[in-house]
JSON list of C-alpha atoms and ligand atoms in Angstrom, two decimals:
[
{"chain": "A", "resi": 241, "resn": "UNK", "atom": "CA", "xyz": [-2.28, -4.51, -13.40]},
{"chain": "A", "resi": 242, "resn": "UNK", "atom": "CA", "xyz": [-3.58, -2.83, -10.32]},
{"chain": "A", "resi": 243, "resn": "UNK", "atom": "CA", "xyz": [-1.72, -0.87, -7.94]},
{"chain": "A", "resi": 244, "resn": "UNK", "atom": "CA", "xyz": [-2.66, -0.88, -4.63]},
{"chain": "A", "resi": 245, "resn": "UNK", "atom": "CA", "xyz": [-1.03, 2.10, -2.91]},
{"chain": "A", "resi": 246, "resn": "UNK", "atom": "CA", "xyz": [-0.85, 5.39, -4.84]},
{"chain": "A", "resi": 247, "resn": "UNK", "atom": "CA", "xyz": [-1.15, 8.96, -3.39]},
{"chain": "A", "resi": 248, "resn": "UNK", "atom": "CA", "xyz": [-2.92, 10.03, -6.37]},
{"chain": "A", "resi": 249, "resn": "UNK", "atom": "CA", "xyz": [-5.75, 11.69, -4.78]},
{"chain": "A", "resi": 250, "resn": "UNK", "atom": "CA", "xyz": [-5.15, 15.43, -5.53]},
{"chain": "A", "resi": 251, "resn": "UNK", "atom": "CA", "xyz": [-4.65, 18.36, -2.37]},
{"chain": "A", "resi": 252, "resn": "UNK", "atom": "CA", "xyz": [-4.81, 16.24, 0.60]},
{"chain": "A", "resi": 253, "resn": "UNK", "atom": "CA", "xyz": [-1.44, 15.01, 1.36]},
{"chain": "A", "resi": 254, "resn": "UNK", "atom": "CA", "xyz": [2.43, 14.65, 0.00]},
{"chain": "A", "resi": 255, "resn": "UNK", "atom": "CA", "xyz": [0.86, 13.03, -3.23]},
{"chain": "A", "resi": 256, "resn": "UNK", "atom": "CA", "xyz": [-0.27, 14.65, -6.36]},
{"chain": "A", "resi": 257, "resn": "UNK", "atom": "CA", "xyz": [-1.18, 18.60, -5.76]},
{"chain": "A", "resi": 258, "resn": "UNK", "atom": "CA", "xyz": [-3.58, 19.01, -8.58]},
{"chain": "A", "resi": 259, "resn": "UNK", "atom": "CA", "xyz": [-6.21, 17.26, -10.62]},
{"chain": "A", "resi": 260, "resn": "UNK", "atom": "CA", "xyz": [-3.96, 17.38, -13.51]},
{"chain": "A", "resi": 261, "resn": "UNK", "atom": "CA", "xyz": [-1.12, 16.18, -11.60]},
{"chain": "A", "resi": 262, "resn": "UNK", "atom": "CA", "xyz": [-3.75, 13.39, -10.83]},
{"chain": "A", "resi": 263, "resn": "UNK", "atom": "CA", "xyz": [-4.01, 12.62, -14.69]},
{"chain": "A", "resi": 264, "resn": "UNK", "atom": "CA", "xyz": [-0.68, 12.74, -15.46]},
{"chain": "A", "resi": 265, "resn": "UNK", "atom": "CA", "xyz": [0.20, 10.15, -12.71]},
{"chain": "A", "resi": 266, "resn": "UNK", "atom": "CA", "xyz": [-2.65, 8.11, -14.16]},
{"chain": "A", "resi": 267, "resn": "UNK", "atom": "CA", "xyz": [-1.55, 8.71, -17.79]},
{"chain": "A", "resi": 268, "resn": "UNK", "atom": "CA", "xyz": [2.00, 6.75, -16.52]},
{"chain": "A", "resi": 269, "resn": "UNK", "atom": "CA", "xyz": [0.21, 4.21, -14.56]},
{"chain": "A", "resi": 270, "resn": "UNK", "atom": "CA", "xyz": [-1.41, 3.10, -18.01]},
{"chain": "A", "resi": 271, "resn": "UNK", "atom": "CA", "xyz": [1.66, 3.85, -20.03]},
{"chain": "A", "resi": 272, "resn": "UNK", "atom": "CA", "xyz": [3.05, 0.98, -17.34]},
{"chain": "A", "resi": 273, "resn": "UNK", "atom": "CA", "xyz": [0.13, -1.34, -18.31]},
{"chain": "A", "resi": 274, "resn": "UNK", "atom": "CA", "xyz": [-1.92, -0.66, -14.75]},
{"chain": "A", "resi": 275, "resn": "UNK", "atom": "CA", "xyz": [-5.73, -0.78, -15.24]},
{"chain": "A", "resi": 276, "resn": "UNK", "atom": "CA", "xyz": [-6.66, 0.10, -12.26]},
{"chain": "A", "resi": 277, "resn": "UNK", "atom": "CA", "xyz": [-5.22, 2.12, -9.03]},
{"chain": "A", "resi": 278, "resn": "UNK", "atom": "CA", "xyz": [-6.46, 2.15, -5.45]},
{"chain": "A", "resi": 279, "resn": "UNK", "atom": "CA", "xyz": [-6.22, 5.53, -4.31]},
{"chain": "A", "resi": 280, "resn": "UNK", "atom": "CA", "xyz": [-4.30, 5.34, -0.61]},
{"chain": "A", "resi": 281, "resn": "UNK", "atom": "CA", "xyz": [-4.28, 8.72, 0.85]},
{"chain": "A", "resi": 282, "resn": "UNK", "atom": "CA", "xyz": [-2.51, 8.95, 4.93]},
{"chain": "A", "resi": 283, "resn": "UNK", "atom": "CA", "xyz": [-4.38, 8.54, 7.44]},
{"chain": "A", "resi": 284, "resn": "UNK", "atom": "CA", "xyz": [-2.23, 9.07, 10.75]},
{"chain": "A", "resi": 285, "resn": "UNK", "atom": "CA", "xyz": [-2.55, 11.22, 13.91]},
{"chain": "A", "resi": 286, "resn": "UNK", "atom": "CA", "xyz": [-1.76, 14.43, 12.33]},
{"chain": "A", "resi": 287, "resn": "UNK", "atom": "CA", "xyz": [-3.29, 13.98, 8.80]},
{"chain": "A", "resi": 288, "resn": "UNK", "atom": "CA", "xyz": [-6.49, 12.18, 8.51]},
{"chain": "A", "resi": 289, "resn": "UNK", "atom": "CA", "xyz": [-7.87, 12.20, 4.98]},
{"chain": "A", "resi": 290, "resn": "UNK", "atom": "CA", "xyz": [-11.17, 10.70, 5.84]},
{"chain": "A", "resi": 291, "resn": "UNK", "atom": "CA", "xyz": [-13.59, 8.65, 3.98]},
{"chain": "A", "resi": 292, "resn": "UNK", "atom": "CA", "xyz": [-15.75, 11.08, 2.96]},
{"chain": "A", "resi": 293, "resn": "UNK", "atom": "CA", "xyz": [-12.83, 12.83, 1.07]},
{"chain": "A", "resi": 294, "resn": "UNK", "atom": "CA", "xyz": [-11.57, 9.84, -0.15]},
{"chain": "A", "resi": 295, "resn": "UNK", "atom": "CA", "xyz": [-14.74, 9.04, -1.81]},
{"chain": "A", "resi": 296, "resn": "UNK", "atom": "CA", "xyz": [-15.64, 12.45, -3.06]},
{"chain": "A", "resi": 297, "resn": "UNK", "atom": "CA", "xyz": [-11.62, 12.99, -4.75]},
{"chain": "A", "resi": 298, "resn": "UNK", "atom": "CA", "xyz": [-11.74, 9.14, -5.81]},
{"chain": "A", "resi": 299, "resn": "UNK", "atom": "CA", "xyz": [-15.15, 10.20, -7.97]},
{"chain": "A", "resi": 300, "resn": "UNK", "atom": "CA", "xyz": [-13.28, 13.55, -8.81]},
{"chain": "A", "resi": 301, "resn": "UNK", "atom": "CA", "xyz": [-10.15, 11.53, -10.43]},
{"chain": "A", "resi": 302, "resn": "UNK", "atom": "CA", "xyz": [-12.28, 9.07, -11.98]},
{"chain": "A", "resi": 303, "resn": "UNK", "atom": "CA", "xyz": [-14.40, 11.43, -14.00]},
{"chain": "A", "resi": 304, "resn": "UNK", "atom": "CA", "xyz": [-11.34, 13.72, -15.03]},
{"chain": "A", "resi": 305, "resn": "UNK", "atom": "CA", "xyz": [-9.50, 10.10, -16.25]},
{"chain": "A", "resi": 306, "resn": "UNK", "atom": "CA", "xyz": [-12.88, 9.86, -18.39]},
{"chain": "A", "resi": 307, "resn": "UNK", "atom": "CA", "xyz": [-12.53, 13.42, -19.78]},
{"chain": "A", "resi": 308, "resn": "UNK", "atom": "CA", "xyz": [-9.13, 12.62, -20.43]},
{"chain": "A", "resi": 309, "resn": "UNK", "atom": "CA", "xyz": [-9.56, 9.24, -22.07]},
{"chain": "A", "resi": 310, "resn": "UNK", "atom": "CA", "xyz": [-7.84, 6.89, -19.84]},
{"chain": "A", "resi": 311, "resn": "UNK", "atom": "CA", "xyz": [-9.64, 3.98, -19.25]},
{"chain": "A", "resi": 312, "resn": "UNK", "atom": "CA", "xyz": [-8.43, 2.88, -16.00]},
{"chain": "A", "resi": 313, "resn": "UNK", "atom": "CA", "xyz": [-10.64, 2.43, -12.56]},
{"chain": "A", "resi": 314, "resn": "UNK", "atom": "CA", "xyz": [-9.79, 4.51, -9.49]},
{"chain": "A", "resi": 315, "resn": "UNK", "atom": "CA", "xyz": [-10.82, 2.35, -5.80]},
{"chain": "A", "resi": 316, "resn": "UNK", "atom": "CA", "xyz": [-11.17, 4.09, -2.82]},
{"chain": "A", "resi": 317, "resn": "UNK", "atom": "CA", "xyz": [-8.44, 3.24, -0.09]},
{"chain": "A", "resi": 318, "resn": "UNK", "atom": "CA", "xyz": [-6.04, 4.57, 2.80]},
{"chain": "A", "resi": 319, "resn": "UNK", "atom": "CA", "xyz": [-2.77, 3.87, 4.20]},
{"chain": "A", "resi": 320, "resn": "UNK", "atom": "CA", "xyz": [-3.85, 3.31, 7.87]},
{"chain": "A", "resi": 321, "resn": "UNK", "atom": "CA", "xyz": [-0.87, 4.56, 10.14]},
{"chain": "A", "resi": 322, "resn": "UNK", "atom": "CA", "xyz": [-1.08, 2.20, 13.25]},
{"chain": "A", "resi": 323, "resn": "UNK", "atom": "CA", "xyz": [-0.45, 4.79, 16.08]},
{"chain": "A", "resi": 324, "resn": "UNK", "atom": "CA", "xyz": [-1.62, 2.52, 18.28]},
{"chain": "A", "resi": 325, "resn": "UNK", "atom": "CA", "xyz": [-4.15, -0.53, 18.69]},
{"chain": "A", "resi": 326, "resn": "UNK", "atom": "CA", "xyz": [-6.92, 2.18, 20.40]},
{"chain": "A", "resi": 327, "resn": "UNK", "atom": "CA", "xyz": [-5.97, 4.76, 17.45]},
{"chain": "A", "resi": 328, "resn": "UNK", "atom": "CA", "xyz": [-6.60, 1.31, 14.92]},
{"chain": "A", "resi": 329, "resn": "UNK", "atom": "CA", "xyz": [-10.16, 0.73, 16.82]},
{"chain": "A", "resi": 330, "resn": "UNK", "atom": "CA", "xyz": [-11.51, 4.28, 17.10]},
{"chain": "A", "resi": 331, "resn": "UNK", "atom": "CA", "xyz": [-11.29, 4.56, 13.45]},
{"chain": "A", "resi": 332, "resn": "UNK", "atom": "CA", "xyz": [-12.81, 1.16, 12.70]},
{"chain": "A", "resi": 333, "resn": "UNK", "atom": "CA", "xyz": [-15.23, 2.12, 14.76]},
{"chain": "A", "resi": 334, "resn": "UNK", "atom": "CA", "xyz": [-15.88, 5.62, 13.32]},
{"chain": "A", "resi": 335, "resn": "UNK", "atom": "CA", "xyz": [-15.60, 4.30, 9.91]},
{"chain": "A", "resi": 336, "resn": "UNK", "atom": "CA", "xyz": [-13.15, 7.11, 9.68]},
{"chain": "A", "resi": 337, "resn": "UNK", "atom": "CA", "xyz": [-11.22, 5.43, 6.94]},
{"chain": "A", "resi": 338, "resn": "UNK", "atom": "CA", "xyz": [-11.51, 3.71, 3.43]},
{"chain": "A", "resi": 339, "resn": "UNK", "atom": "CA", "xyz": [-10.50, -0.19, 3.36]},
{"chain": "A", "resi": 340, "resn": "UNK", "atom": "CA", "xyz": [-9.16, -0.89, 0.19]},
{"chain": "A", "resi": 341, "resn": "UNK", "atom": "CA", "xyz": [-12.18, -0.85, -2.19]},
{"chain": "A", "resi": 342, "resn": "UNK", "atom": "CA", "xyz": [-15.86, -0.84, -0.83]},
{"chain": "A", "resi": 343, "resn": "UNK", "atom": "CA", "xyz": [-16.16, -4.08, 0.44]},
{"chain": "A", "resi": 344, "resn": "UNK", "atom": "CA", "xyz": [-13.82, -3.76, 3.25]},
{"chain": "A", "resi": 345, "resn": "UNK", "atom": "CA", "xyz": [-11.57, -6.77, 2.84]},
{"chain": "A", "resi": 346, "resn": "UNK", "atom": "CA", "xyz": [-8.18, -5.37, 2.95]},
{"chain": "A", "resi": 347, "resn": "UNK", "atom": "CA", "xyz": [-6.41, -2.84, 5.27]},
{"chain": "A", "resi": 348, "resn": "UNK", "atom": "CA", "xyz": [-3.19, -0.93, 4.24]},
{"chain": "A", "resi": 349, "resn": "UNK", "atom": "CA", "xyz": [-1.90, -0.92, 7.64]},
{"chain": "A", "resi": 350, "resn": "UNK", "atom": "CA", "xyz": [1.39, 1.19, 8.05]},
{"chain": "A", "resi": 351, "resn": "UNK", "atom": "CA", "xyz": [3.82, 1.47, 10.93]},
{"chain": "A", "resi": 352, "resn": "UNK", "atom": "CA", "xyz": [5.26, 4.28, 12.71]},
{"chain": "A", "resi": 353, "resn": "UNK", "atom": "CA", "xyz": [8.50, 5.47, 11.61]},
{"chain": "A", "resi": 354, "resn": "UNK", "atom": "CA", "xyz": [9.88, 6.15, 14.79]},
{"chain": "A", "resi": 355, "resn": "UNK", "atom": "CA", "xyz": [9.49, 2.40, 16.00]},
{"chain": "A", "resi": 356, "resn": "UNK", "atom": "CA", "xyz": [7.76, -0.78, 15.89]},
{"chain": "A", "resi": 357, "resn": "UNK", "atom": "CA", "xyz": [4.41, -0.84, 17.60]},
{"chain": "A", "resi": 358, "resn": "UNK", "atom": "CA", "xyz": [4.25, -3.92, 19.39]},
{"chain": "A", "resi": 359, "resn": "UNK", "atom": "CA", "xyz": [0.82, -4.77, 19.10]},
{"chain": "A", "resi": 360, "resn": "UNK", "atom": "CA", "xyz": [1.18, -5.00, 15.60]},
{"chain": "A", "resi": 361, "resn": "UNK", "atom": "CA", "xyz": [0.46, -8.75, 15.80]},
{"chain": "A", "resi": 362, "resn": "UNK", "atom": "CA", "xyz": [-2.40, -8.49, 18.07]},
{"chain": "A", "resi": 363, "resn": "UNK", "atom": "CA", "xyz": [-4.01, -5.83, 15.80]},
{"chain": "A", "resi": 364, "resn": "UNK", "atom": "CA", "xyz": [-3.18, -8.20, 12.46]},
{"chain": "A", "resi": 365, "resn": "UNK", "atom": "CA", "xyz": [-5.30, -10.72, 14.14]},
{"chain": "A", "resi": 366, "resn": "UNK", "atom": "CA", "xyz": [-8.09, -8.72, 15.17]},
{"chain": "A", "resi": 367, "resn": "UNK", "atom": "CA", "xyz": [-8.33, -7.64, 11.77]},
{"chain": "A", "resi": 368, "resn": "UNK", "atom": "CA", "xyz": [-8.48, -11.23, 10.18]},
{"chain": "A", "resi": 369, "resn": "UNK", "atom": "CA", "xyz": [-11.09, -12.42, 12.84]},
{"chain": "A", "resi": 370, "resn": "UNK", "atom": "CA", "xyz": [-12.95, -9.44, 11.36]},
{"chain": "A", "resi": 371, "resn": "UNK", "atom": "CA", "xyz": [-12.60, -11.20, 7.68]},
{"chain": "A", "resi": 372, "resn": "UNK", "atom": "CA", "xyz": [-9.94, -8.12, 7.34]},
{"chain": "A", "resi": 373, "resn": "UNK", "atom": "CA", "xyz": [-6.63, -8.67, 5.05]},
{"chain": "A", "resi": 374, "resn": "UNK", "atom": "CA", "xyz": [-3.99, -6.68, 6.42]},
{"chain": "A", "resi": 375, "resn": "UNK", "atom": "CA", "xyz": [-1.28, -5.45, 4.16]},
{"chain": "A", "resi": 376, "resn": "UNK", "atom": "CA", "xyz": [1.90, -3.90, 5.55]},
{"chain": "A", "resi": 377, "resn": "UNK", "atom": "CA", "xyz": [3.50, -1.31, 2.81]},
{"chain": "A", "resi": 378, "resn": "UNK", "atom": "CA", "xyz": [7.12, -0.96, 2.29]},
{"chain": "A", "resi": 379, "resn": "UNK", "atom": "CA", "xyz": [8.37, -2.81, 5.38]},
{"chain": "A", "resi": 380, "resn": "UNK", "atom": "CA", "xyz": [11.60, -2.67, 3.58]},
{"chain": "A", "resi": 381, "resn": "UNK", "atom": "CA", "xyz": [11.58, 0.84, 4.25]},
{"chain": "A", "resi": 382, "resn": "UNK", "atom": "CA", "xyz": [11.55, 0.54, 8.03]},
{"chain": "A", "resi": 383, "resn": "UNK", "atom": "CA", "xyz": [14.16, 0.56, 10.12]},
{"chain": "A", "resi": 384, "resn": "UNK", "atom": "CA", "xyz": [12.88, -1.89, 13.03]},
{"chain": "A", "resi": 385, "resn": "UNK", "atom": "CA", "xyz": [12.00, -4.32, 10.48]},
{"chain": "A", "resi": 386, "resn": "UNK", "atom": "CA", "xyz": [15.49, -4.60, 8.96]},
{"chain": "A", "resi": 387, "resn": "UNK", "atom": "CA", "xyz": [17.79, -4.56, 11.80]},
{"chain": "A", "resi": 388, "resn": "UNK", "atom": "CA", "xyz": [15.27, -7.15, 13.28]},
{"chain": "A", "resi": 389, "resn": "UNK", "atom": "CA", "xyz": [13.47, -9.42, 10.67]},
{"chain": "A", "resi": 390, "resn": "UNK", "atom": "CA", "xyz": [11.80, -11.62, 13.14]},
{"chain": "A", "resi": 391, "resn": "UNK", "atom": "CA", "xyz": [9.57, -8.39, 13.76]},
{"chain": "A", "resi": 392, "resn": "UNK", "atom": "CA", "xyz": [7.92, -8.73, 10.62]},
{"chain": "A", "resi": 393, "resn": "UNK", "atom": "CA", "xyz": [8.21, -12.52, 10.51]},
{"chain": "A", "resi": 394, "resn": "UNK", "atom": "CA", "xyz": [6.06, -12.49, 13.82]},
{"chain": "A", "resi": 395, "resn": "UNK", "atom": "CA", "xyz": [3.51, -10.52, 11.34]},
{"chain": "A", "resi": 396, "resn": "UNK", "atom": "CA", "xyz": [3.40, -12.47, 8.66]},
{"chain": "A", "resi": 397, "resn": "UNK", "atom": "CA", "xyz": [2.48, -15.37, 11.23]},
{"chain": "A", "resi": 398, "resn": "UNK", "atom": "CA", "xyz": [-0.16, -13.46, 12.66]},
{"chain": "A", "resi": 399, "resn": "UNK", "atom": "CA", "xyz": [-1.54, -13.65, 9.07]},
{"chain": "A", "resi": 400, "resn": "UNK", "atom": "CA", "xyz": [-0.38, -9.99, 7.55]},
{"chain": "A", "resi": 401, "resn": "UNK", "atom": "CA", "xyz": [0.48, -9.83, 3.74]},
{"chain": "A", "resi": 402, "resn": "UNK", "atom": "CA", "xyz": [3.38, -7.33, 2.43]},
{"chain": "A", "resi": 403, "resn": "UNK", "atom": "CA", "xyz": [3.84, -4.93, -0.10]},
{"chain": "A", "resi": 404, "resn": "UNK", "atom": "CA", "xyz": [6.92, -4.04, -1.38]},
{"chain": "A", "resi": 405, "resn": "UNK", "atom": "CA", "xyz": [7.15, -0.92, -3.22]},
{"chain": "A", "resi": 406, "resn": "UNK", "atom": "CA", "xyz": [8.96, -1.07, -6.41]},
{"chain": "A", "resi": 407, "resn": "UNK", "atom": "CA", "xyz": [10.57, 2.24, -6.13]},
{"chain": "A", "resi": 408, "resn": "UNK", "atom": "CA", "xyz": [12.98, -0.44, -3.48]},
{"chain": "A", "resi": 409, "resn": "UNK", "atom": "CA", "xyz": [13.80, -2.85, -6.09]},
{"chain": "A", "resi": 410, "resn": "UNK", "atom": "CA", "xyz": [15.08, -0.43, -8.06]},
{"chain": "A", "resi": 411, "resn": "UNK", "atom": "CA", "xyz": [17.34, 1.30, -5.99]},
{"chain": "A", "resi": 412, "resn": "UNK", "atom": "CA", "xyz": [15.41, 4.54, -5.68]},
{"chain": "A", "resi": 413, "resn": "UNK", "atom": "CA", "xyz": [15.19, 4.17, -1.92]},
{"chain": "A", "resi": 414, "resn": "UNK", "atom": "CA", "xyz": [17.99, 3.53, 0.52]},
{"chain": "A", "resi": 415, "resn": "UNK", "atom": "CA", "xyz": [20.48, 0.96, -0.43]},
{"chain": "A", "resi": 416, "resn": "UNK", "atom": "CA", "xyz": [19.53, -0.81, 3.10]},
{"chain": "A", "resi": 417, "resn": "UNK", "atom": "CA", "xyz": [15.65, -0.91, 1.87]},
{"chain": "A", "resi": 418, "resn": "UNK", "atom": "CA", "xyz": [16.50, -2.29, -1.82]},
{"chain": "A", "resi": 419, "resn": "UNK", "atom": "CA", "xyz": [18.86, -5.14, 0.13]},
{"chain": "A", "resi": 420, "resn": "UNK", "atom": "CA", "xyz": [15.98, -6.14, 2.49]},
{"chain": "A", "resi": 421, "resn": "UNK", "atom": "CA", "xyz": [13.53, -6.24, -0.65]},
{"chain": "A", "resi": 422, "resn": "UNK", "atom": "CA", "xyz": [15.84, -8.88, -2.25]},
{"chain": "A", "resi": 423, "resn": "UNK", "atom": "CA", "xyz": [16.06, -11.06, 0.93]},
{"chain": "A", "resi": 424, "resn": "UNK", "atom": "CA", "xyz": [12.14, -10.89, 1.05]},
{"chain": "A", "resi": 425, "resn": "UNK", "atom": "CA", "xyz": [12.00, -12.32, -2.58]},
{"chain": "A", "resi": 426, "resn": "UNK", "atom": "CA", "xyz": [14.50, -15.25, -1.30]},
{"chain": "A", "resi": 427, "resn": "UNK", "atom": "CA", "xyz": [12.28, -15.59, 1.66]},
{"chain": "A", "resi": 428, "resn": "UNK", "atom": "CA", "xyz": [9.40, -15.72, -0.23]},
{"chain": "A", "resi": 429, "resn": "UNK", "atom": "CA", "xyz": [8.24, -13.02, 1.96]},
{"chain": "A", "resi": 430, "resn": "UNK", "atom": "CA", "xyz": [6.79, -10.57, -0.68]},
{"chain": "A", "resi": 431, "resn": "UNK", "atom": "CA", "xyz": [2.94, -10.82, -0.81]},
{"chain": "A", "resi": 432, "resn": "UNK", "atom": "CA", "xyz": [2.08, -7.48, -3.51]},
{"chain": "A", "resi": 433, "resn": "UNK", "atom": "CA", "xyz": [4.03, -4.97, -5.27]},
{"chain": "A", "resi": 434, "resn": "UNK", "atom": "CA", "xyz": [3.11, -1.57, -5.60]},
{"chain": "A", "resi": 435, "resn": "UNK", "atom": "CA", "xyz": [4.28, 1.98, -6.80]},
{"chain": "A", "resi": 436, "resn": "UNK", "atom": "CA", "xyz": [3.28, 4.43, -3.36]},
{"chain": "A", "resi": 437, "resn": "UNK", "atom": "CA", "xyz": [3.82, 6.70, -6.27]},
{"chain": "A", "resi": 438, "resn": "UNK", "atom": "CA", "xyz": [3.19, 10.20, -4.86]},
{"chain": "A", "resi": 439, "resn": "UNK", "atom": "CA", "xyz": [3.62, 12.45, -7.91]},
{"chain": "A", "resi": 440, "resn": "UNK", "atom": "CA", "xyz": [5.46, 12.82, -11.80]},
{"chain": "A", "resi": 441, "resn": "UNK", "atom": "CA", "xyz": [8.95, 12.24, -10.20]},
{"chain": "A", "resi": 442, "resn": "UNK", "atom": "CA", "xyz": [8.16, 9.60, -7.57]},
{"chain": "A", "resi": 443, "resn": "UNK", "atom": "CA", "xyz": [6.01, 8.03, -10.32]},
{"chain": "A", "resi": 444, "resn": "UNK", "atom": "CA", "xyz": [4.57, 4.87, -11.40]},
{"chain": "A", "resi": 445, "resn": "UNK", "atom": "CA", "xyz": [6.91, 2.32, -12.16]},
{"chain": "A", "resi": 446, "resn": "UNK", "atom": "CA", "xyz": [5.25, -1.03, -11.16]},
{"chain": "A", "resi": 447, "resn": "UNK", "atom": "CA", "xyz": [6.34, -2.66, -14.53]},
{"chain": "A", "resi": 448, "resn": "UNK", "atom": "CA", "xyz": [9.61, -2.48, -13.43]},
{"chain": "A", "resi": 449, "resn": "UNK", "atom": "CA", "xyz": [9.17, -3.55, -10.26]},
{"chain": "A", "resi": 450, "resn": "UNK", "atom": "CA", "xyz": [7.64, -6.84, -11.61]},
{"chain": "A", "resi": 451, "resn": "UNK", "atom": "CA", "xyz": [10.90, -7.02, -14.03]},
{"chain": "A", "resi": 452, "resn": "UNK", "atom": "CA", "xyz": [12.78, -7.24, -10.65]},
{"chain": "A", "resi": 453, "resn": "UNK", "atom": "CA", "xyz": [11.30, -10.03, -8.78]},
{"chain": "A", "resi": 454, "resn": "UNK", "atom": "CA", "xyz": [11.16, -11.71, -11.98]},
{"chain": "A", "resi": 455, "resn": "UNK", "atom": "CA", "xyz": [14.81, -11.45, -12.17]},
{"chain": "A", "resi": 456, "resn": "UNK", "atom": "CA", "xyz": [15.61, -12.30, -8.95]},
{"chain": "A", "resi": 457, "resn": "UNK", "atom": "CA", "xyz": [12.79, -14.68, -7.52]},
{"chain": "A", "resi": 458, "resn": "UNK", "atom": "CA", "xyz": [12.22, -16.28, -11.00]},
{"chain": "A", "resi": 459, "resn": "UNK", "atom": "CA", "xyz": [8.66, -16.17, -13.44]},
{"chain": "A", "resi": 460, "resn": "UNK", "atom": "CA", "xyz": [7.02, -18.24, -10.83]},
{"chain": "A", "resi": 461, "resn": "UNK", "atom": "CA", "xyz": [7.18, -16.08, -7.59]},
{"chain": "A", "resi": 462, "resn": "UNK", "atom": "CA", "xyz": [6.04, -12.87, -10.33]},
{"chain": "A", "resi": 463, "resn": "UNK", "atom": "CA", "xyz": [3.30, -15.08, -11.27]},
{"chain": "A", "resi": 464, "resn": "UNK", "atom": "CA", "xyz": [2.06, -15.23, -8.05]},
{"chain": "A", "resi": 465, "resn": "UNK", "atom": "CA", "xyz": [2.48, -12.25, -6.43]},
{"chain": "A", "resi": 466, "resn": "UNK", "atom": "CA", "xyz": [0.82, -11.05, -10.02]},
{"chain": "A", "resi": 467, "resn": "UNK", "atom": "CA", "xyz": [-2.13, -13.60, -9.35]},
{"chain": "A", "resi": 468, "resn": "UNK", "atom": "CA", "xyz": [-2.30, -12.40, -5.79]},
{"chain": "A", "resi": 469, "resn": "UNK", "atom": "CA", "xyz": [-2.86, -8.82, -6.82]},
{"chain": "A", "resi": 470, "resn": "UNK", "atom": "CA", "xyz": [-5.78, -9.93, -9.23]},
{"chain": "A", "resi": 471, "resn": "UNK", "atom": "CA", "xyz": [-7.12, -11.71, -6.23]},
{"chain": "A", "resi": 472, "resn": "UNK", "atom": "CA", "xyz": [-7.24, -8.31, -4.44]},
{"chain": "A", "resi": 473, "resn": "UNK", "atom": "CA", "xyz": [-8.57, -6.57, -7.36]},
{"chain": "A", "resi": 474, "resn": "UNK", "atom": "CA", "xyz": [-11.45, -9.06, -8.28]},
{"chain": "A", "resi": 475, "resn": "UNK", "atom": "CA", "xyz": [-12.45, -8.69, -4.40]},
{"chain": "A", "resi": 476, "resn": "UNK", "atom": "CA", "xyz": [-12.94, -4.46, -4.57]},
{"chain": "B", "resi": 74, "resn": "FE2", "atom": "FE1", "xyz": [2.22, 5.65, 0.88]}
]
């Protein structure tokens, strides 16, 4: 399995604090069946973990995993916040963040927490026109998607994929997030699963997330999600 959303890089955001913690997270992920992780530190207006930093730390973590004997591959990425269309355009122009992997085919495009960004469908189409597939992380955790699901459906219509967090399905986020995540399974709106792991407590638990999807949505839906994630992996 591949985990496409994980704050495993040390000392740059609210994720792993030290390289030892990064290795610990990777070990848990490995034991859970994960063989590849995309490192996705935050890239927001106020916290910009830039491309050069991501590439350097991804290599550092990879080296540490080799030393620790954990056969798991780490790819560079970012969780890019859609502060505004202009903000995104500027970061793309300056190549200041990392797409998922080195080929630039996917972007993890996060919503602001305070309110929905109205230009989102436009931004999604703009990326798609450049051959980039936007993936919206954890829509189930955003209050505006839960109260107005049509906003999410508009994003899907524009071509976005979703990433539901395993923690939401397990009930470790809010009750509302859990319910909305299951609503997404029922509607077949889950494109990918990820851990959004931050440390050894908010930890890698992808297989449990898959078990929940299988339970609720059936083996076929779980298999389709797995295949899509393997496709992403093959494009990195
Ligand atoms: Fe995240």
